[in-house]
């Protein structure tokens, strides 16, 4: 622990310690049939809170509240500018709560307070304002049509975008509040009502978010929060009054949701896992390339869907690159997220820590070589040493399965065709990066990389104005961008005969 370690504020301590209920219909509600879930501090392994594990009755009450609010028009029939104003106020309140939210996120998720301040809490308001502004930009089009069935008749045709209804928003644990906002903000801007289910391991900031939304003026029943585990999520997805599921999480869970959805043509947006390549061509300057690889692979302790977990390096620079990267990784300091000087923090849960060690162990037994890290630190908390592996065959599970931790494979390539082939040799397709100053190669290779986002000379940077989503098994649909409300609206064609 360094002298700069942050002490949680009394407000944060009392929020975490209070009795947590469900936020349904504008009230904090107890559902006596529901069991409870323990919430832990990953830096110590100690329990810090207890939340409700929402059961079928809890989900039923939340969906009923959301459905009633939608049908009443209390939100969808507001002037778009009124919805925008309330959502902008919501963004202001999130901004004003930056330090409080950051501390809660760090205590619950384990991440660095620097990231929690700058990204989780810090990037949220600008994203929220971008989406709030879309509430006043919902548009249809008019069409000239050529219907000749009734001689002499004339037709006027146009489209309307209408809010889809009750949206189930299911969030993961890596950026708990920020990703919850990615799910709920477009729905709210479009006039939908929402039931949010945060991850069972990181439920706390979603509960604080519910309070801030209510304070901003989001009417009762428009945003409901039900804490709980995967079963709670599956129950929510199965409710016939839910018109849309917006989900971020693992590919396995995304497929389970898609199977439930198929039965009744339920609309889904699925933001799923990644096994993302970073390709370093021979002209990549090492003084930028190695810090870029560190940022791409170890930011948020590697618990980033977009993280570069497979690094491919040109033969000409491979040895220097590997020495520099493994030296930097070996020197990274481990510590609690509240210590702003710590470079690697605990993973989110004991279960995830065990899973990441299993990946490292399996890679070793498959023949990969550990060149940095790989050991379990001798300290309490869910730490994993940042780890660099070489000699991973493309068929090994370490080259194919998402680890979602501070673990990266580094592989030499002889020519750029081989690099592209290796990079695309995956069922996933979320992101990729190409590191070169060669413009011709950049323009040639970008279209050949099968990923929803390709960065050149950077990695892991997203923006509300830049669509984000996956090719292949990394998902369905795109978030962000000016079309963000398309996924939470239905398009209606209207044709008037006159
Ligand atoms: P997860 O799939 O285990 O859980 C995500 C959420 O789904 C949780 O709230 C969980 O309770 C819920 N859930 C679990 N089973 C369910 C079911 N059968 N029906 C409905 N809901 C269910 O994922 P995680 O471990 O929380 O998050 C890590 C994963 O999320 C990684 O695979 C990562 O790549 C992915 N992720 C993707 C993006 C993206 O934008 N593509 C962003 C962040 C994280």
Coordinates of C-alpha atoms and ligand atoms in Angstrom, one line a residue:
X1 CA 0.0 0.0 0.0
X2 CA 1.4 3.4 -0.9
X3 CA 1.1 6.7 0.9
X4 CA -1.3 7.8 -1.8
X5 CA -3.8 5.0 -1.2
X6 CA -7.3 6.4 -1.2
X7 CA -9.5 6.2 1.9
X8 CA -13.1 5.6 0.9
X9 CA -15.4 8.5 1.9
X10 CA -17.9 8.1 4.7
X11 CA -20.7 8.5 2.1
X12 CA -19.2 5.6 0.1
X13 CA -18.8 3.4 3.2
X14 CA -22.4 4.0 4.3
X15 CA -23.8 3.4 0.8
X16 CA -22.0 0.1 0.6
X17 CA -23.0 -1.0 4.1
X18 CA -26.7 -0.2 3.8
X19 CA -29.4 -2.7 3.2
X20 CA -29.7 -3.0 -0.6
X21 CA -33.1 -3.7 -2.1
X22 CA -34.5 -3.7 -5.6
X23 CA -35.4 -0.5 -7.4
X24 CA -38.9 -1.2 -8.8
X25 CA -41.6 1.3 -9.8
X26 CA -39.6 4.2 -8.3
X27 CA -39.3 2.6 -4.8
X28 CA -36.8 0.5 -3.0
X29 CA -38.6 -2.9 -2.7
X30 CA -38.0 -6.0 -0.7
X31 CA -39.1 -9.3 -2.2
X32 CA -39.3 -11.8 0.6
X33 CA -39.0 -14.9 -1.6
X34 CA -35.6 -13.8 -3.0
X35 CA -32.4 -15.1 -1.6
X36 CA -29.3 -12.9 -1.1
X37 CA -25.9 -12.6 -2.8
X38 CA -22.7 -11.7 -1.1
X39 CA -20.6 -8.9 -2.6
X40 CA -16.8 -9.0 -2.1
X41 CA -13.8 -6.6 -2.2
X42 CA -11.4 -8.3 -4.7
X43 CA -8.4 -6.6 -3.0
X44 CA -9.0 -8.4 0.3
X45 CA -11.5 -11.2 -0.5
X46 CA -13.7 -9.8 2.3
X47 CA -17.5 -9.5 2.0
X48 CA -18.5 -5.9 1.8
X49 CA -22.2 -6.0 1.0
X50 CA -25.2 -8.2 0.5
X51 CA -27.7 -7.7 -2.3
X52 CA -30.9 -9.4 -3.4
X53 CA -30.7 -12.4 -5.7
X54 CA -33.9 -11.5 -7.6
X55 CA -36.1 -14.5 -8.1
X56 CA -39.1 -15.0 -10.5
X57 CA -41.3 -12.9 -8.3
X58 CA -38.8 -10.0 -8.2
X59 CA -38.5 -10.1 -12.0
X60 CA -42.2 -10.3 -12.5
X61 CA -42.7 -7.1 -10.3
X62 CA -39.9 -5.2 -12.2
X63 CA -41.3 -6.1 -15.6
X64 CA -44.8 -5.3 -14.5
X65 CA -43.6 -1.8 -13.4
X66 CA -41.7 -1.2 -16.6
X67 CA -44.6 -2.5 -18.8
X68 CA -47.1 -0.3 -16.9
X69 CA -44.9 2.7 -17.3
X70 CA -44.4 2.1 -21.0
X71 CA -48.1 1.6 -21.6
X72 CA -49.0 4.7 -19.7
X73 CA -46.9 6.9 -22.0
X74 CA -45.4 8.7 -18.9
X75 CA -42.0 8.6 -20.6
X76 CA -42.6 7.9 -24.3
X77 CA -45.1 10.6 -24.8
X78 CA -42.9 13.3 -23.3
X79 CA -41.6 15.8 -25.8
X80 CA -38.3 14.5 -27.0
X81 CA -36.7 17.7 -25.7
X82 CA -38.1 16.9 -22.2
X83 CA -36.6 13.4 -22.2
X84 CA -33.3 14.9 -23.4
X85 CA -33.3 17.5 -20.6
X86 CA -33.9 14.9 -17.9
X87 CA -31.2 12.6 -19.4
X88 CA -28.8 15.6 -19.5
X89 CA -29.5 16.2 -15.8
X90 CA -28.9 12.5 -15.2
X91 CA -25.5 13.0 -16.8
X92 CA -24.7 16.0 -14.7
X93 CA -25.5 14.0 -11.5
X94 CA -23.3 11.2 -12.6
X95 CA -20.5 13.7 -13.3
X96 CA -21.0 15.3 -9.9
X97 CA -20.7 11.9 -8.3
X98 CA -17.5 11.0 -10.0
X99 CA -15.4 10.3 -6.9
X100 CA -18.1 8.5 -5.1
X101 CA -18.9 6.2 -8.1
X102 CA -15.2 5.6 -8.7
X103 CA -14.6 4.5 -5.2
X104 CA -17.6 2.2 -5.1
X105 CA -16.5 0.7 -8.5
X106 CA -13.0 0.1 -7.2
X107 CA -14.1 -1.4 -3.9
X108 CA -16.5 -3.8 -5.7
X109 CA -14.7 -4.5 -9.0
X110 CA -11.0 -4.3 -7.9
X111 CA -9.9 -2.0 -10.7
X112 CA -7.5 0.9 -10.4
X113 CA -9.1 4.1 -8.9
X114 CA -7.4 5.9 -11.8
X115 CA -9.4 3.9 -14.4
X116 CA -12.5 4.2 -12.3
X117 CA -12.2 8.0 -12.1
X118 CA -11.2 8.5 -15.7
X119 CA -13.1 5.9 -17.6
X120 CA -15.9 4.2 -15.5
X121 CA -17.2 7.4 -13.9
X122 CA -15.2 9.9 -16.0
X123 CA -16.2 8.8 -19.5
X124 CA -19.9 8.2 -18.6
X125 CA -21.2 11.8 -18.7
X126 CA -20.0 12.5 -22.2
X127 CA -21.4 9.2 -23.5
X128 CA -24.7 10.0 -21.7
X129 CA -24.8 13.5 -23.2
X130 CA -24.2 12.2 -26.7
X131 CA -27.1 9.7 -26.4
X132 CA -29.4 12.1 -24.6
X133 CA -29.0 14.4 -27.6
X134 CA -30.2 11.6 -29.9
X135 CA -33.6 11.8 -28.2
X136 CA -34.3 15.0 -30.2
X137 CA -33.0 13.6 -33.5
X138 CA -35.3 10.6 -34.0
X139 CA -36.5 10.8 -37.6
X140 CA -38.4 9.0 -40.3
X141 CA -38.3 9.5 -44.1
X142 CA -40.8 10.2 -46.8
X143 CA -41.0 8.0 -49.9
X144 CA -42.3 8.5 -53.4
X145 CA -44.1 5.2 -54.3
X146 CA -45.3 3.8 -57.6
X147 CA -48.4 1.8 -56.5
X148 CA -50.5 1.5 -59.7
X149 CA -53.4 -0.7 -58.4
X150 CA -56.2 1.8 -58.4
X151 CA -56.0 4.1 -61.4
X152 CA -55.8 7.7 -60.4
X153 CA -55.1 7.1 -56.7
X154 CA -52.2 8.9 -55.1
X155 CA -50.2 7.8 -52.1
X156 CA -48.0 9.4 -49.5
X157 CA -45.7 7.1 -47.6
X158 CA -43.4 7.7 -44.7
X159 CA -41.6 5.9 -41.8
X160 CA -41.8 6.5 -38.1
X161 CA -39.4 5.2 -35.4
X162 CA -41.3 4.1 -32.4
X163 CA -39.9 3.0 -29.0
X164 CA -39.8 -0.8 -28.9
X165 CA -41.3 -1.2 -25.4
X166 CA -39.7 -2.8 -22.3
X167 CA -36.0 -3.3 -22.7
X168 CA -34.1 -5.9 -20.6
X169 CA -30.6 -4.6 -20.1
X170 CA -28.1 -7.2 -18.9
X171 CA -24.6 -6.0 -18.0
X172 CA -21.2 -7.6 -17.2
X173 CA -18.7 -6.9 -14.4
X174 CA -15.7 -5.4 -16.2
X175 CA -17.0 -1.8 -16.4
X176 CA -20.2 -2.3 -14.4
X177 CA -21.8 1.1 -14.4
X178 CA -20.4 2.4 -17.7
X179 CA -21.6 -0.6 -19.7
X180 CA -25.0 -0.5 -17.8
X181 CA -25.3 3.0 -19.2
X182 CA -24.4 1.8 -22.7
X183 CA -27.4 -0.5 -22.3
X184 CA -29.9 1.8 -20.7
X185 CA -29.2 5.2 -22.2
X186 CA -30.3 4.5 -25.8
X187 CA -33.5 2.8 -24.5
X188 CA -34.3 5.8 -22.3
X189 CA -33.6 8.3 -25.1
X190 CA -35.9 6.4 -27.5
X191 CA -38.8 6.5 -24.9
X192 CA -38.5 2.8 -23.8
X193 CA -38.7 1.6 -20.2
X194 CA -36.0 -0.6 -18.8
X195 CA -35.3 -3.4 -16.4
X196 CA -31.5 -3.4 -15.7
X197 CA -29.8 -6.5 -14.3
X198 CA -26.2 -5.8 -13.4
X199 CA -23.7 -8.6 -12.9
X200 CA -24.0 -10.6 -9.7
X201 CA -20.4 -9.8 -8.7
X202 CA -20.6 -6.0 -9.3
X203 CA -24.2 -4.9 -8.5
X204 CA -23.5 -1.8 -6.4
X205 CA -23.1 1.1 -8.9
X206 CA -26.2 0.1 -10.7
X207 CA -28.2 0.6 -7.5
X208 CA -26.6 4.1 -7.1
X209 CA -27.4 4.8 -10.7
X210 CA -31.1 4.2 -10.1
X211 CA -31.1 6.8 -7.3
X212 CA -29.4 9.4 -9.6
X213 CA -31.9 8.7 -12.4
X214 CA -34.8 9.2 -10.1
X215 CA -33.2 12.4 -8.8
X216 CA -32.8 13.6 -12.4
X217 CA -36.5 13.2 -13.0
X218 CA -36.8 9.8 -14.7
X219 CA -40.4 8.9 -13.8
X220 CA -41.2 5.9 -11.6
X221 CA -41.2 2.6 -13.4
X222 CA -39.1 3.8 -16.3
X223 CA -35.8 2.5 -15.0
X224 CA -36.0 -0.5 -12.7
X225 CA -33.0 -2.4 -11.3
X226 CA -33.1 -6.0 -10.3
X227 CA -29.9 -7.5 -8.8
X228 CA -29.3 -11.2 -9.2
X229 CA -27.4 -13.9 -11.0
X230 CA -27.7 -15.6 -14.4
X231 CA -30.9 -17.2 -13.4
X232 CA -32.4 -13.8 -12.7
X233 CA -31.2 -12.7 -16.2
X234 CA -32.7 -15.8 -17.9
X235 CA -36.0 -15.2 -16.1
X236 CA -36.0 -11.6 -17.3
X237 CA -35.2 -12.5 -20.9
X238 CA -38.1 -15.1 -20.8
X239 CA -40.8 -12.6 -19.8
X240 CA -43.1 -12.1 -22.8
X241 CA -43.6 -8.5 -22.0
X242 CA -39.9 -7.8 -22.7
X243 CA -39.6 -6.5 -26.3
X244 CA -35.8 -6.2 -26.5
X245 CA -32.7 -7.6 -24.8
X246 CA -29.6 -5.5 -24.9
X247 CA -26.8 -7.7 -23.5
X248 CA -23.1 -7.4 -22.9
X249 CA -21.3 -10.4 -21.6
X250 CA -19.7 -13.7 -22.7
X251 CA -20.3 -15.4 -26.0
X252 CA -21.7 -18.5 -24.1
X253 CA -24.3 -16.4 -22.3
X254 CA -25.1 -14.5 -25.5
X255 CA -25.8 -17.8 -27.2
X256 CA -28.1 -18.9 -24.3
X257 CA -30.0 -15.6 -24.7
X258 CA -30.3 -16.0 -28.4
X259 CA -31.8 -19.5 -27.9
X260 CA -34.5 -18.1 -25.6
X261 CA -35.0 -15.2 -28.0
X262 CA -35.4 -17.4 -31.1
X263 CA -38.7 -18.8 -29.7
X264 CA -40.6 -15.6 -29.9
X265 CA -38.5 -13.5 -32.3
X266 CA -37.3 -11.4 -29.4
X267 CA -35.1 -8.5 -30.6
X268 CA -31.5 -8.8 -29.2
X269 CA -28.3 -6.8 -29.3
X270 CA -25.4 -9.0 -28.2
X271 CA -22.0 -7.5 -27.4
X272 CA -19.9 -10.6 -26.6
X273 CA -16.4 -11.7 -26.1
X274 CA -13.2 -11.1 -28.0
X275 CA -9.9 -12.8 -28.8
X276 CA -8.4 -9.8 -30.4
X277 CA -5.1 -9.7 -32.4
X278 CA -2.6 -6.9 -32.5
X279 CA -0.2 -7.1 -35.5
X280 CA 3.1 -5.3 -35.3
X281 CA 4.7 -4.9 -38.7
X282 CA 8.4 -4.6 -39.1
X283 CA 8.4 -0.8 -39.3
X284 CA 6.5 -0.4 -36.0
X285 CA 8.5 1.9 -33.8
X286 CA 9.3 0.0 -30.6
X287 CA 9.1 3.1 -28.4
X288 CA 5.4 3.4 -29.3
X289 CA 4.7 -0.3 -30.0
X290 CA 5.6 -1.7 -26.6
X291 CA 3.6 0.9 -24.5
X292 CA 0.8 0.3 -27.0
X293 CA 0.9 -3.4 -26.4
X294 CA 0.9 -2.9 -22.7
X295 CA -2.1 -0.7 -22.9
X296 CA -3.9 -3.0 -25.3
X297 CA -3.3 -6.1 -23.3
X298 CA -3.2 -5.1 -19.6
X299 CA -5.5 -2.1 -19.3
X300 CA -8.1 -2.9 -16.6
X301 CA -6.1 -6.0 -15.8
X302 CA -6.9 -7.4 -19.2
X303 CA -10.6 -7.6 -18.3
X304 CA -11.6 -5.8 -21.5
X305 CA -13.6 -7.3 -24.3
X306 CA -11.5 -5.4 -26.8
X307 CA -8.1 -6.3 -25.2
X308 CA -5.3 -7.5 -27.5
X309 CA -4.8 -11.0 -26.1
X310 CA -2.9 -12.3 -29.2
X311 CA 0.1 -10.3 -30.3
X312 CA 1.8 -11.0 -33.6
X313 CA 5.2 -9.5 -34.3
X314 CA 7.3 -9.3 -37.4
X315 CA 10.4 -11.5 -37.4
X316 CA 12.7 -8.4 -37.8
X317 CA 11.6 -6.8 -34.5
X318 CA 10.4 -9.9 -32.6
X319 CA 13.3 -10.4 -30.3
X320 CA 13.6 -6.7 -29.2
X321 CA 9.8 -6.4 -28.9
X322 CA 9.6 -9.5 -26.7
X323 CA 12.5 -8.4 -24.4
X324 CA 11.0 -5.0 -24.0
X325 CA 7.5 -6.3 -23.4
X326 CA 8.4 -9.0 -21.0
X327 CA 10.8 -6.7 -19.1
X328 CA 8.0 -4.1 -18.7
X329 CA 5.5 -6.7 -17.7
X330 CA 7.8 -8.3 -15.1
X331 CA 8.3 -4.8 -13.6
X332 CA 4.6 -4.0 -13.2
X333 CA 3.6 -3.4 -9.6
X334 CA 0.7 -5.2 -8.0
X335 CA -1.6 -3.6 -5.5
X336 CA -5.2 -2.8 -4.5
X337 CA -7.2 -0.6 -6.9
X338 CA -7.4 2.1 -4.2
X339 CA -3.6 2.5 -4.5
X340 CA -3.2 4.8 -7.5
X341 CA 0.5 3.8 -8.0
X342 CA -0.4 0.1 -8.5
X343 CA -0.2 -1.0 -12.1
X344 CA -2.0 -4.3 -11.8
X345 CA -4.9 -4.9 -9.5
X346 CA -6.9 -7.9 -8.4
X347 CA -9.3 -9.6 -10.8
X348 CA -13.0 -9.3 -10.1
X349 CA -13.7 -12.5 -8.2
X350 CA -12.1 -15.7 -6.8
X351 CA -13.9 -17.7 -9.4
X352 CA -12.4 -15.6 -12.2
X353 CA -9.0 -15.7 -10.7
X354 CA -9.2 -19.5 -10.7
X355 CA -10.4 -19.5 -14.3
X356 CA -7.4 -17.4 -15.4
X357 CA -4.9 -19.6 -13.6
X358 CA -6.5 -22.6 -15.3
X359 CA -5.9 -21.0 -18.7
X360 CA -2.2 -20.3 -17.8
X361 CA -1.8 -23.9 -16.5
X362 CA -3.4 -25.4 -19.6
X363 CA -1.2 -23.2 -21.9
X364 CA 1.9 -24.5 -20.0
X365 CA 0.9 -28.1 -20.3
X366 CA 0.1 -27.6 -24.0
X367 CA 3.7 -26.4 -24.5
X368 CA 3.6 -22.6 -24.3
X369 CA 6.5 -20.9 -22.5
X370 CA 6.0 -18.4 -19.7
X371 CA 8.4 -15.5 -20.3
X372 CA 6.9 -13.2 -17.6
X373 CA 4.5 -13.7 -14.7
X374 CA 2.4 -16.8 -14.6
X375 CA 2.5 -17.3 -10.8
X376 CA -0.1 -16.8 -8.1
X377 CA 1.1 -13.9 -5.9
X378 CA 1.4 -14.8 -2.2
X379 CA -1.1 -12.3 -0.9
X380 CA -4.8 -12.1 -0.1
X381 CA -7.1 -10.9 -2.8
X382 CA -7.7 -12.2 -6.3
X383 CA -4.4 -11.3 -7.9
X384 CA -2.8 -12.8 -11.0
X385 CA 0.6 -11.8 -12.2
X386 CA 0.6 -10.2 -15.6
X387 CA 1.7 -12.9 -17.9
X388 CA 3.4 -13.1 -21.3
X389 CA 3.5 -16.5 -23.1
X390 CA 5.3 -17.6 -26.3
X391 CA 5.2 -20.8 -28.3
X392 CA 1.4 -20.9 -28.3
X393 CA 0.2 -23.0 -31.3
X394 CA -2.8 -21.6 -33.1
X395 CA -4.7 -24.8 -32.2
X396 CA -4.0 -24.4 -28.4
X397 CA -6.9 -23.2 -26.3
X398 CA -4.8 -20.2 -25.1
X399 CA -4.8 -19.0 -28.8
X400 CA -8.6 -19.6 -29.2
X401 CA -10.4 -19.0 -25.9
X402 CA -11.0 -15.7 -24.3
X403 CA -9.0 -15.5 -21.0
X404 CA -10.3 -12.0 -20.0
X405 CA -7.3 -11.4 -17.7
X406 CA -3.7 -10.1 -17.8
X407 CA -2.4 -12.8 -20.1
X408 CA -1.1 -12.4 -23.6
X409 CA 0.5 -14.6 -26.2
X410 CA 3.3 -13.3 -28.4
X411 CA 3.9 -15.0 -31.7
X412 CA 6.5 -14.3 -34.5
X413 CA 5.4 -14.1 -38.1
X414 CA 7.6 -14.3 -41.2
X415 CA 5.5 -12.4 -43.7
X416 CA 2.4 -10.3 -43.5
X417 CA 0.1 -12.8 -45.2
X418 CA 0.9 -15.2 -42.4
X419 CA 0.1 -12.4 -39.9
X420 CA -3.3 -11.8 -41.4
X421 CA -4.1 -15.5 -41.6
X422 CA -3.2 -16.0 -37.9
X423 CA -5.1 -12.8 -36.8
X424 CA -8.3 -14.0 -38.6
X425 CA -7.9 -17.6 -37.3
X426 CA -10.6 -17.2 -34.6
X427 CA -14.3 -17.6 -34.1
X428 CA -14.3 -14.1 -32.6
X429 CA -14.1 -10.7 -34.4
X430 CA -14.5 -7.8 -32.0
X431 CA -11.4 -5.7 -32.4
X432 CA -7.9 -5.8 -33.9
X433 CA -5.0 -3.4 -34.2
X434 CA -2.4 -2.9 -36.8
X435 CA 0.9 -1.2 -35.9
X436 CA 2.7 0.4 -38.8
X437 CA 3.4 3.7 -40.5
X438 CA 3.2 2.2 -44.0
X439 CA 0.1 3.8 -45.5
X440 CA -0.2 1.4 -48.4
X441 CA -0.1 -1.6 -46.1
X442 CA -2.6 -0.1 -43.8
X443 CA -5.1 0.5 -46.6
X444 CA -4.5 -3.0 -48.0
X445 CA -4.8 -4.8 -44.7
X446 CA -7.6 -3.0 -42.9
X447 CA -10.4 -4.4 -45.2
X448 CA -8.9 -7.9 -44.8
X449 CA -9.1 -8.0 -40.9
X450 CA -12.3 -9.5 -39.8
X451 CA -13.2 -7.4 -36.8
X452 CA -15.8 -4.8 -35.9
X453 CA -13.2 -2.2 -35.0
X454 CA -9.7 -2.0 -36.4
X455 CA -7.3 0.4 -34.7
X456 CA -4.1 1.6 -36.4
X457 CA -1.2 2.5 -34.1
X458 CA -3.5 2.4 -31.0
X459 CA -5.7 -0.1 -29.2
X460 CA -8.7 0.0 -26.8
X461 CA -10.0 3.4 -27.7
X462 CA -13.7 3.8 -28.2
X463 CA -15.9 6.8 -28.6
X464 CA -19.7 7.4 -28.5
X465 CA -19.7 8.6 -32.1
X466 CA -17.9 5.4 -33.4
X467 CA -20.0 2.3 -33.8
X468 CA -18.8 -0.7 -31.7
X469 CA -19.7 -4.4 -32.0
X470 CA -18.4 -7.7 -33.3
X471 CA -18.0 -9.8 -36.3
X472 CA -18.6 -13.5 -36.0
X473 CA -19.2 -14.8 -32.5
X474 CA -18.4 -11.5 -30.9
X475 CA -21.9 -10.3 -31.2
X476 CA -24.9 -9.1 -33.1
X477 CA -25.6 -5.4 -33.8
X478 CA -23.6 -2.3 -33.0
X479 CA -23.7 0.2 -30.1
X480 CA -22.8 3.9 -30.2
X481 CA -22.9 6.2 -33.2
X482 CA -25.8 8.3 -34.5
X483 CA -27.8 5.2 -35.3
X484 CA -27.7 4.0 -31.7
X485 CA -31.4 4.3 -31.2
X486 CA -32.2 2.0 -34.2
X487 CA -31.9 -1.1 -31.9
X488 CA -34.4 0.2 -29.4
X489 CA -37.0 1.4 -31.9
X490 CA -39.3 -0.4 -34.4
X491 CA -39.5 1.1 -37.9
X492 CA -43.1 1.6 -39.1
X493 CA -44.0 2.3 -42.7
X494 CA -47.2 4.4 -43.1
X495 CA -49.0 4.7 -46.4
X496 CA -51.9 7.1 -47.0
X497 CA -54.1 6.8 -50.0
X498 CA -55.6 10.1 -51.2
Ligands
LIG1 P1 -21.4 -13.3 -18.4 O1 -21.9 -13.7 -19.7 O2 -21.0 -14.4 -17.4 O3 -22.5 -12.5 -17.6 C1 -23.0 -11.3 -18.1 C2 -24.3 -11.0 -17.5 O4 -25.3 -12.0 -18.0 C3 -24.4 -11.0 -16.0 O5 -25.2 -10.0 -15.6 C4 -25.0 -12.4 -15.7 O6 -25.6 -12.5 -14.5 C5 -25.9 -12.5 -16.9 N1 -26.3 -13.9 -17.2 C6 -25.6 -15.0 -17.0 N2 -26.3 -16.1 -17.5 C7 -27.4 -15.6 -18.1 C8 -28.5 -16.2 -18.8 N3 -28.6 -17.5 -19.0 N4 -29.5 -15.4 -19.2 C9 -29.5 -14.1 -19.0 N5 -28.5 -13.4 -18.4 C10 -27.4 -14.2 -17.9 O7 -20.2 -12.3 -18.6 P2 -19.2 -11.7 -17.6 O8 -18.3 -12.7 -17.1 O9 -20.0 -10.9 -16.6 O10 -18.4 -10.6 -18.4 C11 -17.3 -10.9 -19.2 C12 -17.6 -11.2 -20.6 O11 -18.3 -10.0 -21.2 C13 -16.4 -11.4 -21.5 O12 -16.7 -12.5 -22.4 C14 -16.3 -10.1 -22.3 O13 -15.6 -10.2 -23.5 C15 -17.7 -9.7 -22.4 N6 -17.8 -8.2 -22.7 C16 -18.1 -7.8 -24.0 C17 -18.2 -6.5 -24.3 C18 -18.5 -6.0 -25.6 O14 -18.8 -4.8 -25.8 N7 -18.5 -6.8 -26.7 C19 -17.9 -5.5 -23.3 C20 -17.6 -6.0 -22.0 C21 -17.5 -7.3 -21.7

